[in-house]
Short mmCIF file of C-alpha atoms in Angstrom, two decimals:
data_model
loop_
_atom_site.label_atom_id
_atom_site.label_comp_id
_atom_site.label_asym_id
_atom_site.label_seq_id
_atom_site.Cartn_x
_atom_site.Cartn_y
_atom_site.Cartn_z
CA UNK A 22 92.47 79.25 131.06
CA UNK A 23 93.00 82.28 128.46
CA UNK A 24 95.88 83.18 126.42
CA UNK A 25 96.79 86.92 126.83
CA UNK A 26 98.74 89.35 124.98
CA UNK A 27 99.96 92.76 125.87
CA UNK A 28 102.38 95.00 123.87
CA UNK A 29 103.69 98.49 123.70
CA UNK A 30 103.02 99.87 120.06
CA UNK A 31 103.43 103.14 118.46
CA UNK A 32 100.30 104.77 116.75
CA UNK A 33 101.60 103.58 113.60
CA UNK A 34 101.66 99.88 114.66
CA UNK A 35 105.42 99.28 115.29
CA UNK A 36 106.37 97.27 118.41
CA UNK A 37 110.09 97.53 117.88
CA UNK A 38 112.59 100.56 117.51
CA UNK A 39 115.11 101.08 114.87
CA UNK A 40 117.33 103.81 116.26
CA UNK A 41 119.91 101.85 118.21
CA UNK A 42 123.67 103.01 117.47
CA UNK A 43 127.03 101.89 118.79
CA UNK A 44 126.82 105.08 120.88
CA UNK A 45 123.50 104.66 122.31
CA UNK A 46 122.77 101.05 121.97
CA UNK A 47 119.13 100.98 123.22
CA UNK A 48 118.20 104.11 121.12
CA UNK A 49 115.65 106.81 122.28
CA UNK A 50 112.66 105.39 120.76
CA UNK A 51 112.19 102.30 123.05
CA UNK A 52 112.14 104.68 126.05
CA UNK A 53 109.45 106.78 124.57
CA UNK A 54 107.60 103.71 123.43
CA UNK A 55 107.41 102.13 127.03
CA UNK A 56 107.69 105.59 128.94
CA UNK A 57 104.15 105.30 130.30
CA UNK A 58 104.54 101.78 131.51
CA UNK A 59 107.86 102.27 132.98
CA UNK A 60 106.70 105.43 134.94
CA UNK A 61 103.89 103.33 136.75
CA UNK A 62 104.14 102.15 140.41
CA UNK A 63 103.57 98.69 139.27
CA UNK A 64 106.60 98.42 136.82
CA UNK A 65 108.86 100.06 139.47
CA UNK A 66 107.89 97.55 142.13
CA UNK A 67 107.55 94.40 140.06
CA UNK A 68 110.32 94.96 137.40
CA UNK A 69 112.83 97.27 139.13
CA UNK A 70 112.42 95.96 142.79
CA UNK A 71 111.70 99.58 143.90
CA UNK A 72 109.74 99.48 147.08
CA UNK A 73 109.48 103.20 147.72
CA UNK A 74 105.84 103.19 146.48
CA UNK A 75 106.69 105.81 143.56
CA UNK A 76 105.30 105.87 140.29
CA UNK A 77 102.12 106.64 138.51
CA UNK A 78 98.84 105.12 139.82
CA UNK A 79 96.32 105.88 137.04
CA UNK A 80 95.04 104.01 134.00
CA UNK A 81 98.45 102.97 132.73
CA UNK A 82 99.07 101.47 136.37
CA UNK A 83 96.07 99.46 136.26
CA UNK A 84 96.83 97.71 133.20
CA UNK A 85 100.44 97.41 134.50
CA UNK A 86 98.94 95.50 137.43
CA UNK A 87 96.52 93.42 135.47
CA UNK A 88 99.44 92.38 133.27
CA UNK A 89 100.85 90.20 136.05
CA UNK A 90 97.54 89.04 137.67
CA UNK A 91 96.43 85.50 137.11
CA UNK A 92 99.31 84.45 134.88
CA UNK A 93 100.54 80.85 135.50
CA UNK A 94 103.03 80.41 132.53
CA UNK A 95 104.59 82.62 129.83
CA UNK A 96 105.74 81.90 126.35
CA UNK A 97 108.34 84.09 124.49
CA UNK A 98 110.50 84.12 121.23
CA UNK A 99 114.05 83.48 121.17
CA UNK A 100 114.72 87.04 120.47
CA UNK A 101 112.97 88.37 123.55
CA UNK A 102 115.09 86.10 125.64
CA UNK A 103 118.18 87.15 124.06
CA UNK A 104 119.01 84.06 121.99
CA UNK A 105 119.76 85.87 118.71
CA UNK A 106 121.88 88.44 120.60
CA UNK A 107 123.92 85.63 122.54
CA UNK A 108 123.75 82.83 120.32
CA UNK A 109 126.86 81.03 121.45
CA UNK A 110 127.08 82.00 125.11
CA UNK A 111 125.90 79.01 127.06
CA UNK A 112 125.86 81.09 130.21
CA UNK A 113 123.24 83.61 129.34
CA UNK A 114 120.31 83.88 131.54
CA UNK A 115 118.06 86.35 130.17
CA UNK A 116 118.03 90.18 130.31
CA UNK A 117 116.53 90.33 133.67
CA UNK A 118 119.18 89.76 136.23
CA UNK A 119 118.62 87.30 139.16
CA UNK A 120 114.99 88.30 139.75
CA UNK A 121 113.02 88.08 136.26
CA UNK A 122 109.82 89.55 136.95
CA UNK A 123 107.89 86.41 135.52
CA UNK A 124 107.97 84.06 138.73
CA UNK A 125 106.48 81.38 136.62
CA UNK A 126 107.61 78.85 134.05
CA UNK A 127 108.67 80.59 130.93
CA UNK A 128 108.58 78.85 127.54
CA UNK A 129 111.25 80.14 125.05
CA UNK A 130 110.67 79.18 121.54
CA UNK A 131 114.27 78.44 120.36
CA UNK A 132 113.95 77.98 116.55
CA UNK A 133 116.76 75.34 116.65
CA UNK A 134 118.78 76.72 119.67
CA UNK A 135 117.48 74.44 122.49
CA UNK A 136 119.51 74.58 125.79
CA UNK A 137 119.11 73.26 129.46
CA UNK A 138 116.25 74.87 131.58
CA UNK A 139 117.33 77.73 133.89
CA UNK A 140 115.87 78.25 137.40
CA UNK A 141 115.55 81.30 139.49
CA UNK A 142 114.78 81.36 143.21
CA UNK A 143 111.80 83.59 142.84
CA UNK A 144 109.85 81.10 140.66
CA UNK A 145 110.95 81.88 137.14
CA UNK A 146 112.05 78.81 135.26
CA UNK A 147 112.98 79.26 131.53
CA UNK A 148 112.30 76.27 129.46
CA UNK A 149 113.66 75.96 125.84
CA UNK A 150 111.38 74.48 123.18
CA UNK A 151 111.69 74.08 119.50
CA UNK A 152 108.05 73.38 118.74
CA UNK A 153 105.08 75.13 116.99
CA UNK A 154 102.70 77.60 118.51
CA UNK A 155 100.13 75.19 119.41
CA UNK A 156 102.57 72.68 121.07
CA UNK A 157 104.08 75.42 122.90
CA UNK A 158 100.73 76.28 124.22
CA UNK A 159 99.71 73.01 125.30
CA UNK A 160 103.07 72.74 127.39
CA UNK A 161 102.60 76.16 128.80
CA UNK A 162 98.72 75.74 129.75
CA UNK A 163 99.85 72.27 131.50
CA UNK A 164 102.24 74.36 133.62
CA UNK A 165 99.89 77.23 134.40
CA UNK A 166 97.55 74.68 136.30
CA UNK A 167 94.49 76.43 135.22
CA UNK A 168 95.68 79.98 135.23
CA UNK A 169 96.30 82.16 132.25
CA UNK A 170 99.20 81.80 129.77
CA UNK A 171 100.80 85.18 128.46
CA UNK A 172 102.49 85.44 124.94
CA UNK A 173 105.07 87.95 126.11
CA UNK A 174 106.83 88.79 122.87
CA UNK A 175 108.28 89.71 120.76
CA UNK A 176 106.14 90.98 117.97
CA UNK A 177 106.90 88.08 115.62
CA UNK A 178 105.97 85.55 118.03
CA UNK A 179 102.80 87.29 119.09
CA UNK A 180 101.67 87.57 115.34
CA UNK A 181 102.24 83.74 114.90
CA UNK A 182 99.93 83.21 117.87
CA UNK A 183 97.46 85.57 116.66
CA UNK A 184 97.48 84.35 112.98
CA UNK A 185 96.77 80.85 114.58
CA UNK A 186 93.94 81.90 116.42
CA UNK A 187 95.37 81.06 119.97
CA UNK A 188 94.93 84.49 121.54
CA UNK A 189 91.74 85.22 123.74
CA UNK A 190 92.92 88.60 124.85
CA UNK A 191 94.98 91.01 123.18
CA UNK A 192 95.69 94.39 124.85
CA UNK A 193 97.83 97.22 123.05
CA UNK A 194 99.13 100.22 124.70
CA UNK A 195 99.48 102.63 121.88
CA UNK A 196 102.08 105.48 122.54
CA UNK A 197 101.02 108.85 120.52
CA UNK A 198 104.29 108.70 118.54
CA UNK A 199 105.18 107.60 115.00
CA UNK A 200 108.10 105.59 114.65
CA UNK A 201 107.87 105.22 110.90
CA UNK A 202 109.83 101.77 110.68
CA UNK A 203 110.31 98.60 112.64
CA UNK A 204 108.24 95.40 112.86
CA UNK A 205 104.55 96.21 112.75
CA UNK A 206 102.10 94.22 114.99
CA UNK A 207 99.13 94.81 112.49
CA UNK A 208 100.59 93.16 109.44
CA UNK A 209 98.35 90.63 108.10
CA UNK A 210 95.78 90.79 110.83
CA UNK A 211 92.77 91.80 108.81
CA UNK A 212 89.40 91.08 110.53
CA UNK A 213 90.98 90.34 113.95
CA UNK A 214 88.02 92.11 115.27
CA UNK A 215 85.49 89.50 113.96
CA UNK A 216 84.03 87.46 116.93
CA UNK A 217 85.79 89.83 119.50
CA UNK A 218 84.92 92.88 121.52
CA UNK A 219 87.19 95.79 121.08
CA UNK A 220 87.16 98.39 123.98
CA UNK A 221 89.50 101.58 124.09
CA UNK A 222 90.58 103.90 127.04
CA UNK A 223 92.83 106.86 127.11
CA UNK A 224 95.29 107.08 129.96
CA UNK A 225 96.59 110.35 131.65
CA UNK A 226 99.72 109.78 130.13
CA UNK A 227 98.07 110.22 126.56
CA UNK A 228 98.59 106.38 125.99
CA UNK A 229 95.46 104.64 124.08
CA UNK A 230 94.74 101.25 125.69
CA UNK A 231 92.91 98.93 123.12
CA UNK A 232 91.82 95.38 123.96
CA UNK A 233 90.53 92.84 121.82
CA UNK A 234 88.68 90.10 123.86
CA UNK A 235 87.15 86.92 122.35
CA UNK A 236 83.27 86.84 122.90
CA UNK B 8 94.51 130.88 109.36
CA UNK B 9 95.09 126.88 110.18
CA UNK B 10 95.41 123.98 107.79
CA UNK B 11 93.40 121.36 109.09
CA UNK B 12 92.91 117.81 108.17
CA UNK B 13 90.22 114.96 109.32
CA UNK B 14 90.51 111.56 108.14
CA UNK B 15 88.70 108.13 109.00
CA UNK B 16 91.27 105.32 109.25
CA UNK B 17 91.35 101.80 110.83
CA UNK B 18 93.29 100.85 113.69
CA UNK B 19 96.19 99.66 111.34
CA UNK B 20 96.29 103.05 109.74
CA UNK B 21 94.22 102.58 106.35
CA UNK B 22 92.33 105.22 104.80
CA UNK B 23 91.26 103.41 101.91
CA UNK B 24 89.32 100.16 101.47
CA UNK B 25 89.94 97.32 99.06
CA UNK B 26 87.06 95.10 99.09
CA UNK B 27 85.16 96.75 96.27
CA UNK B 28 83.52 94.02 93.58
CA UNK B 29 81.47 94.39 90.47
CA UNK B 30 78.61 93.11 92.45
CA UNK B 31 79.56 95.33 95.64
CA UNK B 32 81.14 98.45 94.04
CA UNK B 33 81.50 100.25 97.29
CA UNK B 34 82.30 97.15 99.24
CA UNK B 35 81.38 96.74 102.92
CA UNK B 36 84.79 98.11 104.51
CA UNK B 37 84.10 101.64 103.92
CA UNK B 38 80.90 101.55 105.48
CA UNK B 39 82.50 99.97 108.54
CA UNK B 40 85.28 102.59 108.37
CA UNK B 41 83.04 105.46 108.66
CA UNK B 42 80.02 103.92 110.40
CA UNK B 43 80.38 106.18 113.60
CA UNK B 44 80.55 109.40 111.55
CA UNK B 45 77.61 108.78 108.93
CA UNK B 46 75.55 107.80 112.05
CA UNK B 47 75.70 111.48 113.49
CA UNK B 48 73.48 114.07 113.64
CA UNK B 49 75.73 116.57 111.99
CA UNK B 50 76.69 114.13 108.94
CA UNK B 51 72.71 113.38 108.48
CA UNK B 52 72.06 116.98 108.27
CA UNK B 53 74.96 118.46 106.66
CA UNK B 54 75.61 115.78 104.12
CA UNK B 55 72.43 113.84 103.59
CA UNK B 56 70.08 116.99 104.05
CA UNK B 57 68.27 114.98 106.79
CA UNK B 58 66.29 117.68 108.62
CA UNK B 59 64.60 115.27 111.23
CA UNK B 60 67.11 115.77 113.96
CA UNK B 61 67.78 112.02 114.10
CA UNK B 62 71.53 110.83 114.40
CA UNK B 63 73.95 110.49 117.30
CA UNK B 64 74.86 113.54 119.47
CA UNK B 65 77.94 112.30 121.72
CA UNK B 66 81.73 112.56 121.02
CA UNK B 67 81.53 111.58 117.30
CA UNK B 68 79.13 114.27 116.58
CA UNK B 69 81.20 116.84 118.37
CA UNK B 70 84.07 115.89 116.32
CA UNK B 71 81.60 115.87 112.97
CA UNK B 72 80.07 119.41 113.87
CA UNK B 73 83.73 120.80 114.31
CA UNK B 74 84.51 119.31 110.88
CA UNK B 75 82.65 121.96 109.18
CA UNK B 76 83.20 124.98 111.61
CA UNK B 77 85.37 127.76 110.57
CA UNK B 78 86.45 126.28 107.14
CA UNK B 79 86.66 129.16 104.50
CA UNK B 80 88.12 126.83 101.53
CA UNK B 81 88.93 123.22 100.87
CA UNK B 82 91.54 121.23 98.90
CA UNK B 83 91.18 117.76 97.54
CA UNK B 84 92.97 115.47 95.39
CA UNK B 85 91.79 114.46 91.94
CA UNK B 86 90.78 111.06 93.10
CA UNK B 87 88.51 112.41 95.91
CA UNK B 88 86.74 114.50 93.28
CA UNK B 89 86.43 111.52 91.02
CA UNK B 90 88.70 112.62 87.99
CA UNK B 91 90.47 109.12 88.04
CA UNK B 92 87.09 107.55 87.59
CA UNK B 93 85.62 109.69 85.12
CA UNK B 94 88.74 111.08 83.44
CA UNK B 95 86.99 111.76 80.16
CA UNK B 96 83.53 112.96 81.32
CA UNK B 97 83.50 116.81 81.02
CA UNK B 98 80.25 116.72 82.73
CA UNK B 99 81.40 115.19 85.80
CA UNK B 100 80.46 117.29 88.64
CA UNK B 101 81.60 115.30 91.68
CA UNK B 102 79.94 112.82 93.80
CA UNK B 103 77.91 114.93 95.77
CA UNK B 104 74.85 115.73 93.61
CA UNK B 105 73.64 119.32 93.34
CA UNK B 106 74.31 120.18 97.18
CA UNK B 107 77.98 119.59 97.92
CA UNK B 108 78.39 119.93 101.57
CA UNK B 109 81.35 121.96 101.31
CA UNK B 110 79.56 125.28 100.59
CA UNK B 111 83.18 127.02 100.03
CA UNK B 112 85.47 127.40 97.16
CA UNK B 113 87.15 123.87 96.73
CA UNK B 114 90.75 123.45 94.97
CA UNK B 115 91.13 120.19 93.14
CA UNK B 116 94.39 119.26 92.50
CA UNK B 117 94.23 117.69 88.95
CA UNK B 118 97.76 116.25 88.27
CA UNK B 119 97.38 117.48 84.37
CA UNK B 120 93.38 117.21 84.08
CA UNK B 121 92.44 120.82 84.33
CA UNK B 122 88.93 121.75 83.44
CA UNK B 123 86.60 124.84 84.15
CA UNK B 124 85.42 125.97 87.27
CA UNK B 125 82.00 124.59 88.60
CA UNK B 126 79.71 126.72 90.58
CA UNK B 127 76.83 125.30 92.73
CA UNK B 128 73.82 127.44 94.18
CA UNK B 129 74.82 126.56 97.96
CA UNK B 130 78.23 128.25 97.71
CA UNK B 131 80.37 125.32 96.48
CA UNK B 132 82.78 126.21 93.68
CA UNK B 133 85.08 123.56 92.52
CA UNK B 134 88.25 124.95 90.90
CA UNK B 135 90.79 122.77 89.15
CA UNK B 136 94.56 123.36 89.61
CA UNK B 137 97.77 121.44 88.58
CA UNK B 138 100.23 123.08 91.05
CA UNK B 139 102.27 122.33 94.21
CA UNK B 140 100.64 121.66 97.63
CA UNK B 141 102.38 125.14 98.61
CA UNK B 142 100.75 126.90 95.75
CA UNK B 143 97.20 125.43 96.20
CA UNK B 144 97.39 126.29 99.73
CA UNK B 145 98.18 129.82 98.69
CA UNK B 146 95.25 130.01 96.54
CA UNK B 147 93.02 128.30 99.18
CA UNK B 148 94.21 130.64 102.00
CA UNK B 149 93.31 133.80 99.85
CA UNK B 150 89.99 132.47 99.09
CA UNK B 151 89.24 131.44 102.63
CA UNK B 152 89.54 135.15 103.70
CA UNK B 153 91.11 134.45 107.32
CA UNK B 154 89.11 131.17 107.90
CA UNK B 155 90.78 127.79 108.07
CA UNK B 156 91.62 125.59 104.92
CA UNK B 157 90.90 121.97 105.19
CA UNK B 158 92.84 119.38 103.10
CA UNK B 159 89.88 117.08 102.67
CA UNK B 160 91.85 114.00 101.15
CA UNK B 161 92.34 111.65 99.74
CA UNK B 162 95.08 110.02 101.79
CA UNK B 163 97.87 110.46 99.22
CA UNK B 164 97.05 114.22 98.98
CA UNK B 165 96.77 114.45 102.85
CA UNK B 166 100.27 112.94 102.91
CA UNK B 167 101.96 115.37 100.58
CA UNK B 168 100.76 118.07 102.74
CA UNK B 169 101.69 116.61 106.07
CA UNK B 170 105.25 115.79 104.52
CA UNK B 171 105.59 119.36 103.45
CA UNK B 172 104.72 120.59 107.00
CA UNK B 173 101.78 122.52 105.82
CA UNK B 174 99.32 120.84 108.40
CA UNK B 175 98.23 122.73 111.36
CA UNK B 176 95.77 120.30 112.93
CA UNK B 177 95.57 116.62 112.09
CA UNK B 178 92.58 114.66 113.44
CA UNK B 179 92.03 111.11 112.86
CA UNK B 180 88.96 109.20 113.88
CA UNK B 181 90.12 105.53 114.40
CA UNK B 182 87.66 102.74 113.91
CA UNK B 183 88.54 99.74 115.85
CA UNK B 184 88.75 97.49 112.97
CA UNK B 185 91.89 96.16 111.05
CA UNK B 186 91.58 96.46 107.32
CA UNK B 187 94.77 94.69 106.47
CA UNK B 188 95.58 96.55 103.01
CA UNK B 189 94.94 99.62 101.49
CA UNK B 190 96.61 103.00 101.45
CA UNK B 191 98.23 103.90 104.97
CA UNK B 192 98.10 107.38 106.49
CA UNK B 193 100.99 106.75 108.35
CA UNK B 194 103.79 105.64 106.15
CA UNK B 195 106.67 107.89 106.23
CA UNK B 196 105.58 110.16 108.81
CA UNK B 197 107.91 109.36 111.51
CA UNK B 198 108.22 111.94 114.23
CA UNK B 199 105.10 113.74 113.19
CA UNK B 200 104.44 114.50 116.97
CA UNK B 201 107.47 116.66 117.29
CA UNK B 202 106.40 120.16 117.98
CA UNK B 203 102.88 119.06 118.27
CA UNK B 204 100.55 118.39 121.26
CA UNK B 205 98.65 114.94 120.63
CA UNK B 206 95.48 114.54 122.41
CA UNK B 207 92.97 111.36 122.35
CA UNK B 208 89.66 110.59 123.29
CA UNK B 209 87.29 107.76 123.04
CA UNK B 210 83.86 108.01 121.68
CA UNK B 211 80.72 106.19 122.63
CA UNK B 212 81.08 104.23 119.53
CA UNK B 213 84.57 102.90 120.32
CA UNK B 214 86.10 105.27 117.82
CA UNK B 215 89.46 106.76 119.11
CA UNK B 216 89.85 110.39 118.16
CA UNK B 217 93.48 111.52 117.99
CA UNK B 218 94.36 115.06 117.21
CA UNK B 219 97.90 116.38 116.49
CA UNK B 220 98.04 120.23 116.95
CA UNK B 221 100.97 122.26 116.13
CA UNK B 222 102.44 123.89 119.38
#
């Protein structure tokens, strides 16, 4: 069992965007940050349910397909699930509609906002926990049945798992853009390369894929 | 005439290191940051005067050789020349001994510490100016006689030229290490990619070379 993280970041390290406005609630930066990934055939099939076979099939798609392979459980922060946006909406079921792309148990760290589990027909089950990274990982590892556990995001949750030394493989897809502000993945991670092998690869899109793998 | 910048930075964007101690006055991080470059045949020949032909000859060396090609003048900050370290030493002639690797006129921005020019036998002449980036560039461009002008560093000087829109080609050699602190190249450079083509290439050493070239 390995603990894996995959994140899209800008060249200046930002994993979040800050250009949302009432008129443009998602902003333009998020689309630019993840453009190479959302263009892949894997994303279109797995996340959008597009069976047309369209989408890119190069290096970005290889990482996109690997993202879903061998994952038995996922952990995410309250923000990624949407609890900060909809704290009082007990019917909130996440951003992903009725076919969340996870298809495995997902453990949401609630920071005090526990709620009943939510089960979907495709195998995705959201469980809500108010525990430490270590405890969440123990729960997720048990649910994963020997397969890997992903820490999905957001960046604050990822950083807490990295700081606790719990991540075996970190893959960042670096978009060649500078966002200038937001939440940085790299803050306080001095020496993360110690005891890890770092490999890099440039995709056709211009995205640079960097992987830190524990030796 | 193009204005060019080449910098070595860490994956988290730092162009300076902070682990200097009285016992280890250079620290270990600087060597790690520039290891791939100092291993190249070009660096050994051009900077160290090593005529043995030893050194790496791959992607890092290609960028190393390009660094010196077609440069007719250089601009650097007071810190890079050493004026902050030796403010009262009127005999200070820079860090590079009697064969500075520049071999062209070098304009040092003094921030109030003007001093007489210093000329070396190999064509390097240091001039000391207390002027704006634009004025320094005008002087350097005139001296370059149609060749390119490099803004050599340090990172604060580079950022001032980038912020003023004066840089035509920025090349960063990104070492796959996280320094966690220091002076970041990327601060306040949101949108630098606008109007520029960004290309990336991974060297055998693991260093990622990213180039922003004005369209």
